[in-house]
């Protein structure tokens, strides 16, 4: 049959595909119930899967067709492949036995919020495109700002405000971009190569990547060395010395990135002392609180943000520890006009009366792209469904379990806690003979980590800080309970017994 045979004499399609209807509410209702049951069953069975995927590279590519199907396939066939291909190829971040990296929380409320976000499927780039998307985000960001005790300057009622980004990388990119433009307006674009940015050797690696992306010369990215004596936090004295040296060379200090809860060890930088240096040299001071910022909704942890009133911007990720699912980085700025001035571009087709009046917030000017999802509704549903007190209890429960794990480590003379625990991460190592060569101790810990992770029963990660190889045990998966922490410690002891067994 030739291609023209697909059409009748009046030019209308005669193929069965002419009945194609991509969205039918009743069909959606039926299929969605199946998906919800599938997801619920997945979480019911999640402990039966190896936490760390055991597949080899190419596992899925070698088993799926090289081309998409020409016609429709039933949902049952898709489920079959999810069970046989996708689930075995997943590292199960939501497993209660996931103790690696930092958690990515899930919750019933976040799932429901995500469904609402997807169902409306709007692109709230400006107020007119969807007023509710803009105004709800403003409300939610002010709510969360109040929960962690941010000063009024960071609220929409003052000179600042907040916006939801996908990741910390976005937050640093936007603020660094604004800082660069503010300074170049004063000293001229011809001095771009004189700009210098500062962090520490514990600042997240995205800082270096983003600095290069906005045009900072790699030789002008300063990572101040830290040490175990200082708890691996940024030393203000060392920072000042480096900045003074740069200024003496004719360079221009631009941006300082401090951290509340570093990735390797959850170290907290001394914000007030760092602010002294940033203020003296006119630097934009950004604080990355991606992980530990969530803990600051609890009064007992709020002191880690002391000095925040002196910074220019702050970011934290509710998707790590506030039950909000991935893709929720909250960025606040003290002067939103600097962000907007740096990013604002308004083509004719986006102009409208409200925008021209400057009476509304246009979130397209608070981010790199134009289109944006209705992420605020997900966070809004979480905050309303659980309330501040339950979210605080969630944080405290994880911290208590980490404290318990830390007590297990301290009670076993073969192990040591390398860095004091601040939140729900325990950095420890096997060190049965402290007089042993450090390279041998590192080898022992590498072998222990491999033994534990290859069992599939739990998943931990590692880091090297100050030349010390250490294991990271991060409590925070939504489904984790005390029994999982106890079982994990027993598995670690079993692996240790195997490693230290006399030959």
XYZ file of C-alpha atoms in Angstrom:
503
model
C 0.000 0.000 0.000
C 1.432 3.396 -0.971
C 1.472 6.343 1.376
C -1.459 7.985 -0.485
C -3.642 4.985 0.338
C -3.827 6.200 3.939
C -6.164 8.976 2.855
C -9.668 8.958 1.432
C -10.700 11.000 -1.575
C -11.551 13.980 0.632
C -8.065 13.936 2.142
C -9.064 12.749 5.640
C -6.973 10.021 7.333
C -8.360 6.506 7.150
C -5.670 4.871 9.329
C -6.681 3.360 12.673
C -4.361 5.973 14.162
C -7.018 8.543 13.326
C -8.639 7.418 16.604
C -5.551 8.474 18.523
C -6.482 10.521 21.584
C -3.474 11.448 23.748
C -5.593 12.498 26.721
C -8.957 11.135 27.700
C -9.922 11.917 31.324
C -11.586 8.555 31.910
C -8.718 6.614 30.351
C -6.319 8.667 32.444
C -8.276 7.795 35.577
C -8.023 4.076 34.785
C -4.321 4.135 33.841
C -3.352 6.415 36.739
C -4.854 4.011 39.256
C -2.599 1.296 37.809
C 0.444 3.554 38.071
C -0.341 4.465 41.681
C -0.736 0.788 42.565
C 2.563 0.046 40.836
C 4.383 2.790 42.751
C 2.843 1.741 46.066
C 3.887 -1.866 45.425
C 7.408 -0.703 44.569
C 7.738 0.984 47.949
C 6.218 -1.999 49.702
C 8.896 -4.216 48.158
C 11.799 -1.754 48.082
C 13.782 -3.514 50.812
C 13.908 -6.678 48.714
C 16.054 -4.946 46.059
C 19.837 -4.459 46.292
C 20.294 -0.838 47.356
C 23.212 -0.334 44.983
C 22.458 -1.526 41.469
C 24.402 -4.660 40.579
C 24.154 -4.386 36.757
C 27.004 -3.936 34.308
C 27.427 -0.997 31.883
C 25.229 -1.386 28.814
C 22.668 -3.462 30.709
C 19.617 -1.618 29.375
C 20.988 -0.462 26.032
C 21.728 -4.052 25.072
C 18.199 -5.242 25.848
C 15.941 -2.542 24.467
C 15.225 -2.005 20.742
C 17.249 0.610 18.929
C 14.114 2.312 17.628
C 10.852 3.405 19.192
C 7.733 1.298 18.496
C 5.717 2.323 15.435
C 2.449 1.665 17.197
C 1.062 1.714 20.731
C 2.028 -0.817 23.376
C -0.127 -1.734 26.392
C 0.768 -0.410 29.830
C 1.234 -4.001 31.011
C 4.121 -4.442 28.554
C 5.734 -1.265 29.868
C 5.327 -2.462 33.470
C 6.974 -5.750 32.521
C 10.071 -3.960 31.241
C 10.169 -1.669 34.278
C 10.265 -4.740 36.497
C 12.864 -6.595 34.436
C 15.064 -3.710 33.269
C 14.513 -0.450 35.105
C 14.256 -1.626 38.716
C 17.374 -3.874 38.535
C 19.224 -0.940 36.956
C 18.246 1.500 39.693
C 20.250 2.452 42.734
C 17.356 2.769 45.141
C 17.750 6.182 46.731
C 14.496 5.776 48.628
C 15.497 2.498 50.232
C 15.558 2.711 54.034
C 19.046 1.211 53.737
C 20.408 4.066 51.609
C 23.049 5.879 53.659
C 25.230 7.345 50.886
C 25.770 10.942 49.746
C 22.842 12.987 51.120
C 19.209 11.851 51.107
C 16.624 12.838 48.508
C 13.433 12.830 50.546
C 10.061 11.700 49.284
C 6.646 11.936 50.901
C 3.025 11.353 50.100
C 2.430 15.100 50.046
C 5.329 15.664 47.627
C 3.969 13.008 45.268
C 0.548 14.641 45.361
C 2.072 18.065 44.818
C 4.069 16.726 41.879
C 0.888 15.323 40.351
C -0.752 18.743 40.653
C 2.316 20.439 39.186
C 2.269 18.069 36.222
C -1.497 18.228 35.783
C -1.586 22.030 35.414
C 1.562 21.859 33.223
C 1.887 25.610 32.964
C 4.937 27.669 32.096
C 4.896 30.457 34.647
C 7.596 32.622 33.166
C 5.733 35.833 33.958
C 2.761 36.866 36.068
C 0.334 36.973 33.160
C 1.242 33.441 32.038
C -0.234 32.156 35.298
C -0.768 34.529 38.205
C -1.238 31.692 40.707
C 2.152 30.177 39.829
C 3.945 33.448 40.527
C 2.079 34.498 43.629
C 2.059 31.075 45.289
C 5.825 30.884 44.851
C 6.207 34.256 46.508
C 4.073 33.119 49.452
C 5.848 29.775 49.864
C 9.309 31.333 49.679
C 8.364 33.854 52.367
C 6.926 31.033 54.500
C 10.146 29.055 54.311
C 12.254 32.166 54.895
C 10.350 32.756 58.131
C 10.746 29.093 59.111
C 14.543 29.387 59.036
C 14.561 32.868 60.531
C 15.770 34.946 57.594
C 15.787 38.728 58.118
C 13.060 40.843 56.513
C 15.482 42.013 53.808
C 15.144 38.582 52.160
C 11.343 38.824 51.925
C 9.224 40.181 49.092
C 7.866 42.817 51.462
C 11.349 44.370 51.478
C 14.124 44.607 48.871
C 14.607 40.870 48.397
C 12.638 37.721 47.763
C 13.020 34.064 46.917
C 12.750 31.825 43.884
C 12.740 28.063 43.358
C 15.546 26.686 41.195
C 16.344 23.090 40.321
C 19.744 22.763 42.011
C 22.427 24.618 43.952
C 24.342 24.993 40.697
C 21.558 27.236 39.406
C 21.578 29.301 42.588
C 25.325 29.930 42.472
C 25.240 30.617 38.736
C 22.550 33.282 39.062
C 24.071 35.083 42.028
C 27.588 34.960 40.618
C 26.257 36.333 37.341
C 24.577 39.222 39.176
C 27.707 39.891 41.230
C 29.857 39.963 38.094
C 27.589 42.412 36.281
C 27.383 44.715 39.305
C 31.162 44.989 39.527
C 31.838 45.226 35.782
C 29.387 48.111 35.564
C 31.729 49.999 37.888
C 35.147 48.934 36.593
C 34.410 48.180 32.934
C 34.097 44.891 31.044
C 37.717 45.176 29.941
C 38.665 44.205 33.515
C 36.804 40.879 33.438
C 40.024 38.888 33.770
C 40.817 40.668 37.049
C 37.779 39.233 38.861
C 38.517 36.695 41.612
C 36.132 34.364 43.457
C 36.684 32.619 46.780
C 35.565 29.423 48.479
C 37.332 26.674 50.379
C 38.595 23.248 49.424
C 35.342 21.980 50.985
C 33.046 24.192 48.888
C 30.911 22.090 46.551
C 32.618 21.339 43.240
C 29.815 23.093 41.377
C 31.373 26.386 42.539
C 34.384 25.867 40.279
C 32.243 24.735 37.368
C 29.877 27.690 37.602
C 32.726 30.171 38.046
C 34.208 29.032 34.753
C 30.772 29.192 33.116
C 30.344 32.896 33.931
C 33.801 33.743 32.621
C 36.034 33.694 35.694
C 39.528 32.678 34.638
C 40.464 29.322 36.247
C 43.582 30.896 37.746
C 41.344 33.329 39.642
C 39.298 30.710 41.466
C 40.601 30.558 45.033
C 39.902 27.517 47.230
C 41.217 28.254 50.718
C 42.834 25.156 52.294
C 41.152 23.774 55.409
C 42.424 21.370 58.045
C 41.120 18.972 60.662
C 42.225 21.273 63.492
C 39.767 23.864 62.233
C 37.072 21.284 61.633
C 37.571 21.755 57.870
C 35.755 25.101 57.951
C 36.949 28.167 56.069
C 39.460 30.167 58.111
C 38.698 33.926 57.948
C 42.345 34.803 58.603
C 43.556 32.681 55.687
C 40.828 34.151 53.492
C 41.795 37.711 54.374
C 45.462 37.002 53.631
C 44.618 35.607 50.192
C 42.308 38.516 49.383
C 44.885 41.082 50.501
C 47.478 39.429 48.307
C 45.118 39.530 45.308
C 44.293 43.190 45.836
C 48.002 43.986 46.025
C 48.345 42.413 42.567
C 45.632 44.627 41.163
C 42.953 41.918 41.120
C 39.324 42.518 42.076
C 37.636 40.370 44.767
C 34.163 39.520 43.454
C 32.367 36.695 45.238
C 32.672 34.575 48.360
C 30.842 31.258 48.731
C 30.433 30.031 52.305
C 28.815 26.756 53.308
C 26.472 25.610 56.053
C 26.854 21.836 55.878
C 29.665 20.902 53.490
C 29.180 17.871 51.250
C 31.995 15.783 52.663
C 31.561 16.340 56.393
C 28.672 18.852 56.980
C 31.125 21.424 58.310
C 29.714 24.909 58.949
C 31.689 27.996 57.958
C 31.885 30.943 60.419
C 29.477 33.265 58.592
C 29.930 36.360 60.745
C 33.721 36.341 60.502
C 33.621 35.651 56.766
C 31.114 38.468 56.337
C 33.679 40.857 57.838
C 36.082 40.052 55.004
C 33.402 40.107 52.306
C 32.094 43.487 53.477
C 35.536 45.056 53.736
C 36.378 44.147 50.154
C 32.940 44.637 48.620
C 32.384 41.011 47.705
C 29.024 39.364 47.093
C 28.648 36.805 49.906
C 26.575 33.729 49.054
C 25.841 30.907 51.510
C 25.244 27.382 50.256
C 23.080 25.610 52.845
C 21.824 22.927 50.457
C 21.759 20.141 53.052
C 21.897 21.677 56.519
C 19.682 24.674 55.829
C 16.626 22.471 56.331
C 17.761 21.636 59.866
C 17.594 25.334 60.715
C 13.807 25.154 60.939
C 14.591 23.618 64.355
C 15.513 26.263 66.969
C 18.388 24.132 68.264
C 20.108 24.302 64.857
C 19.248 27.896 63.889
C 22.509 29.251 65.355
C 24.375 27.768 62.396
C 22.869 30.610 60.352
C 24.074 33.316 62.729
C 25.368 36.158 60.596
C 23.010 35.408 57.708
C 21.721 38.986 57.897
C 25.067 40.095 56.475
C 25.096 37.909 53.368
C 23.744 38.783 49.927
C 22.127 35.448 49.091
C 21.347 32.038 50.521
C 20.267 28.742 48.973
C 18.963 25.504 50.494
C 17.438 22.339 49.039
C 14.172 21.109 50.591
C 14.476 18.081 48.313
C 17.342 16.868 50.488
C 15.716 16.956 53.910
C 12.254 18.533 53.834
C 10.303 15.751 52.124
C 9.911 17.695 48.885
C 11.365 15.431 46.113
C 14.180 16.324 43.724
C 14.185 19.608 41.847
C 13.572 22.073 44.670
C 16.406 24.485 45.469
C 15.269 27.639 47.251
C 17.303 30.782 46.579
C 16.837 34.042 48.460
C 18.512 37.331 47.590
C 18.700 40.501 49.634
C 18.459 42.709 46.532
C 16.275 41.197 43.861
C 16.856 44.199 41.584
C 20.453 43.069 41.006
C 19.290 39.615 39.914
C 16.637 41.068 37.622
C 18.958 43.661 36.119
C 21.457 40.935 35.266
C 18.951 38.555 33.681
C 16.036 40.608 32.355
C 15.239 40.234 28.660
C 11.677 40.953 27.500
C 10.770 40.247 23.865
C 7.725 41.950 22.408
C 5.553 38.847 22.606
C 5.935 38.741 26.412
C 5.072 42.382 27.012
C 1.791 43.109 28.773
C 0.199 45.797 30.907
C 1.083 44.220 34.261
C 4.690 43.646 33.275
C 5.103 47.136 31.919
C 3.699 48.614 35.133
C 6.427 46.870 37.185
C 3.723 45.936 39.681
C 4.316 42.173 39.514
C 7.208 39.747 39.844
C 8.411 38.212 36.585
C 10.221 35.017 37.556
C 11.707 34.628 34.075
C 14.083 37.387 35.213
C 15.103 35.367 38.286
C 16.446 32.371 36.362
C 18.513 31.483 33.317
C 15.733 29.977 31.209
C 12.277 31.269 30.409
C 9.824 28.442 31.052
C 9.422 27.148 34.579
C 7.388 24.447 36.298
C 4.818 24.967 39.034
C 7.269 23.632 41.649
C 5.918 25.871 44.375
C 2.667 23.928 44.535
C 4.607 20.804 45.513
C 6.376 22.604 48.352
C 3.109 24.297 49.345
C 1.313 20.942 49.624
C 4.181 19.564 51.744
C 4.193 22.529 54.132
C 0.417 22.487 54.507
C 0.063 18.719 54.778
C 2.663 18.293 57.520
C 3.103 21.648 59.202
C 6.271 23.021 60.755
C 6.172 20.828 63.863
C 6.075 17.543 61.966
C 8.871 18.684 59.666
C 10.947 19.594 62.707
C 10.281 16.159 64.201
C 11.349 14.552 60.921
C 14.718 16.351 61.121
C 15.152 15.500 64.799
C 14.358 11.828 64.239
C 17.097 11.521 61.620
C 19.571 13.295 63.891
C 18.728 10.928 66.767
C 19.352 7.907 64.551
C 22.685 9.366 63.449
C 23.577 9.945 67.099
C 22.822 6.302 67.797
C 25.037 5.161 64.932
C 27.778 7.470 66.182
C 27.519 5.862 69.633
C 28.015 2.420 68.032
C 31.177 3.648 66.307
C 32.572 5.189 69.485
C 31.881 2.027 71.492
C 33.919 -0.159 69.121
C 37.678 0.375 69.677
C 38.391 -0.692 66.092
C 36.652 2.429 64.752
C 36.893 6.165 65.196
C 34.730 9.168 64.400
C 36.956 11.319 62.204
C 34.972 14.569 62.211
C 32.566 15.670 64.955
C 28.962 15.027 63.915
C 26.793 18.135 63.550
C 23.636 16.874 61.858
C 22.682 13.415 60.543
C 25.975 12.465 58.889
C 28.620 10.362 60.649
C 32.132 10.419 59.170
C 34.100 7.485 60.532
C 36.722 4.940 59.634
C 38.061 1.558 60.604
C 41.365 2.119 62.380
C 42.194 -0.974 64.474
C 45.870 -0.073 64.817
C 46.436 3.712 64.861
C 50.157 3.128 64.452
C 49.598 1.508 61.030
C 50.650 3.321 57.884
C 47.870 5.637 56.639
C 47.872 3.987 53.215
C 47.164 0.615 54.835
C 44.329 2.117 56.886
C 42.874 3.611 53.715
C 43.087 0.243 51.975
C 41.251 -1.418 54.860
C 38.430 1.119 54.639
C 38.190 0.841 50.878
C 37.856 -2.917 51.209
C 35.259 -2.560 53.956
C 33.191 -0.153 51.870
C 33.349 -2.438 48.864
C 32.337 -5.455 50.969
C 29.379 -3.613 52.475
C 28.101 -2.079 49.241
C 28.547 -5.240 47.156
C 26.306 -7.080 49.603
C 23.392 -5.025 48.283
C 22.038 -4.737 51.821
C 23.072 -1.117 52.391
C 24.801 1.631 50.442
C 27.358 4.046 51.921
C 29.771 6.488 50.290
C 33.213 7.826 51.145
C 35.261 11.006 50.997
C 38.850 12.136 51.459
C 39.355 15.280 53.531
C 42.702 16.532 54.759
C 44.283 13.430 53.252
C 42.101 11.145 55.405
C 39.953 8.523 53.703
C 36.717 8.162 55.637
C 33.338 6.502 55.324
C 30.129 8.547 55.280
C 26.949 7.266 56.917
C 24.130 9.690 56.093
C 20.778 9.090 57.758
C 17.803 10.704 56.069
C 15.877 8.455 53.697
C 12.184 8.900 54.428
C 11.612 5.200 55.167
C 14.661 4.713 57.423
C 13.918 3.594 60.976
C 16.092 2.685 63.946
C 16.055 -1.006 62.989
C 17.725 -0.163 59.666
C 20.501 1.772 61.399
C 21.119 -1.119 63.798
C 21.140 -3.637 60.936
C 23.577 -1.458 59.001
C 25.989 -1.320 61.929
C 25.789 -5.096 62.377
C 26.612 -5.538 58.689
C 29.595 -3.186 59.009
C 30.848 -5.174 61.992
C 30.403 -8.414 60.065
C 32.467 -7.027 57.196
C 35.094 -5.829 59.644
C 35.327 -9.272 61.237
C 35.877 -10.787 57.795
C 38.575 -8.292 56.903
C 40.448 -8.649 60.176
C 40.093 -12.420 60.399
C 43.539 -14.013 60.925
C 44.823 -15.664 57.770
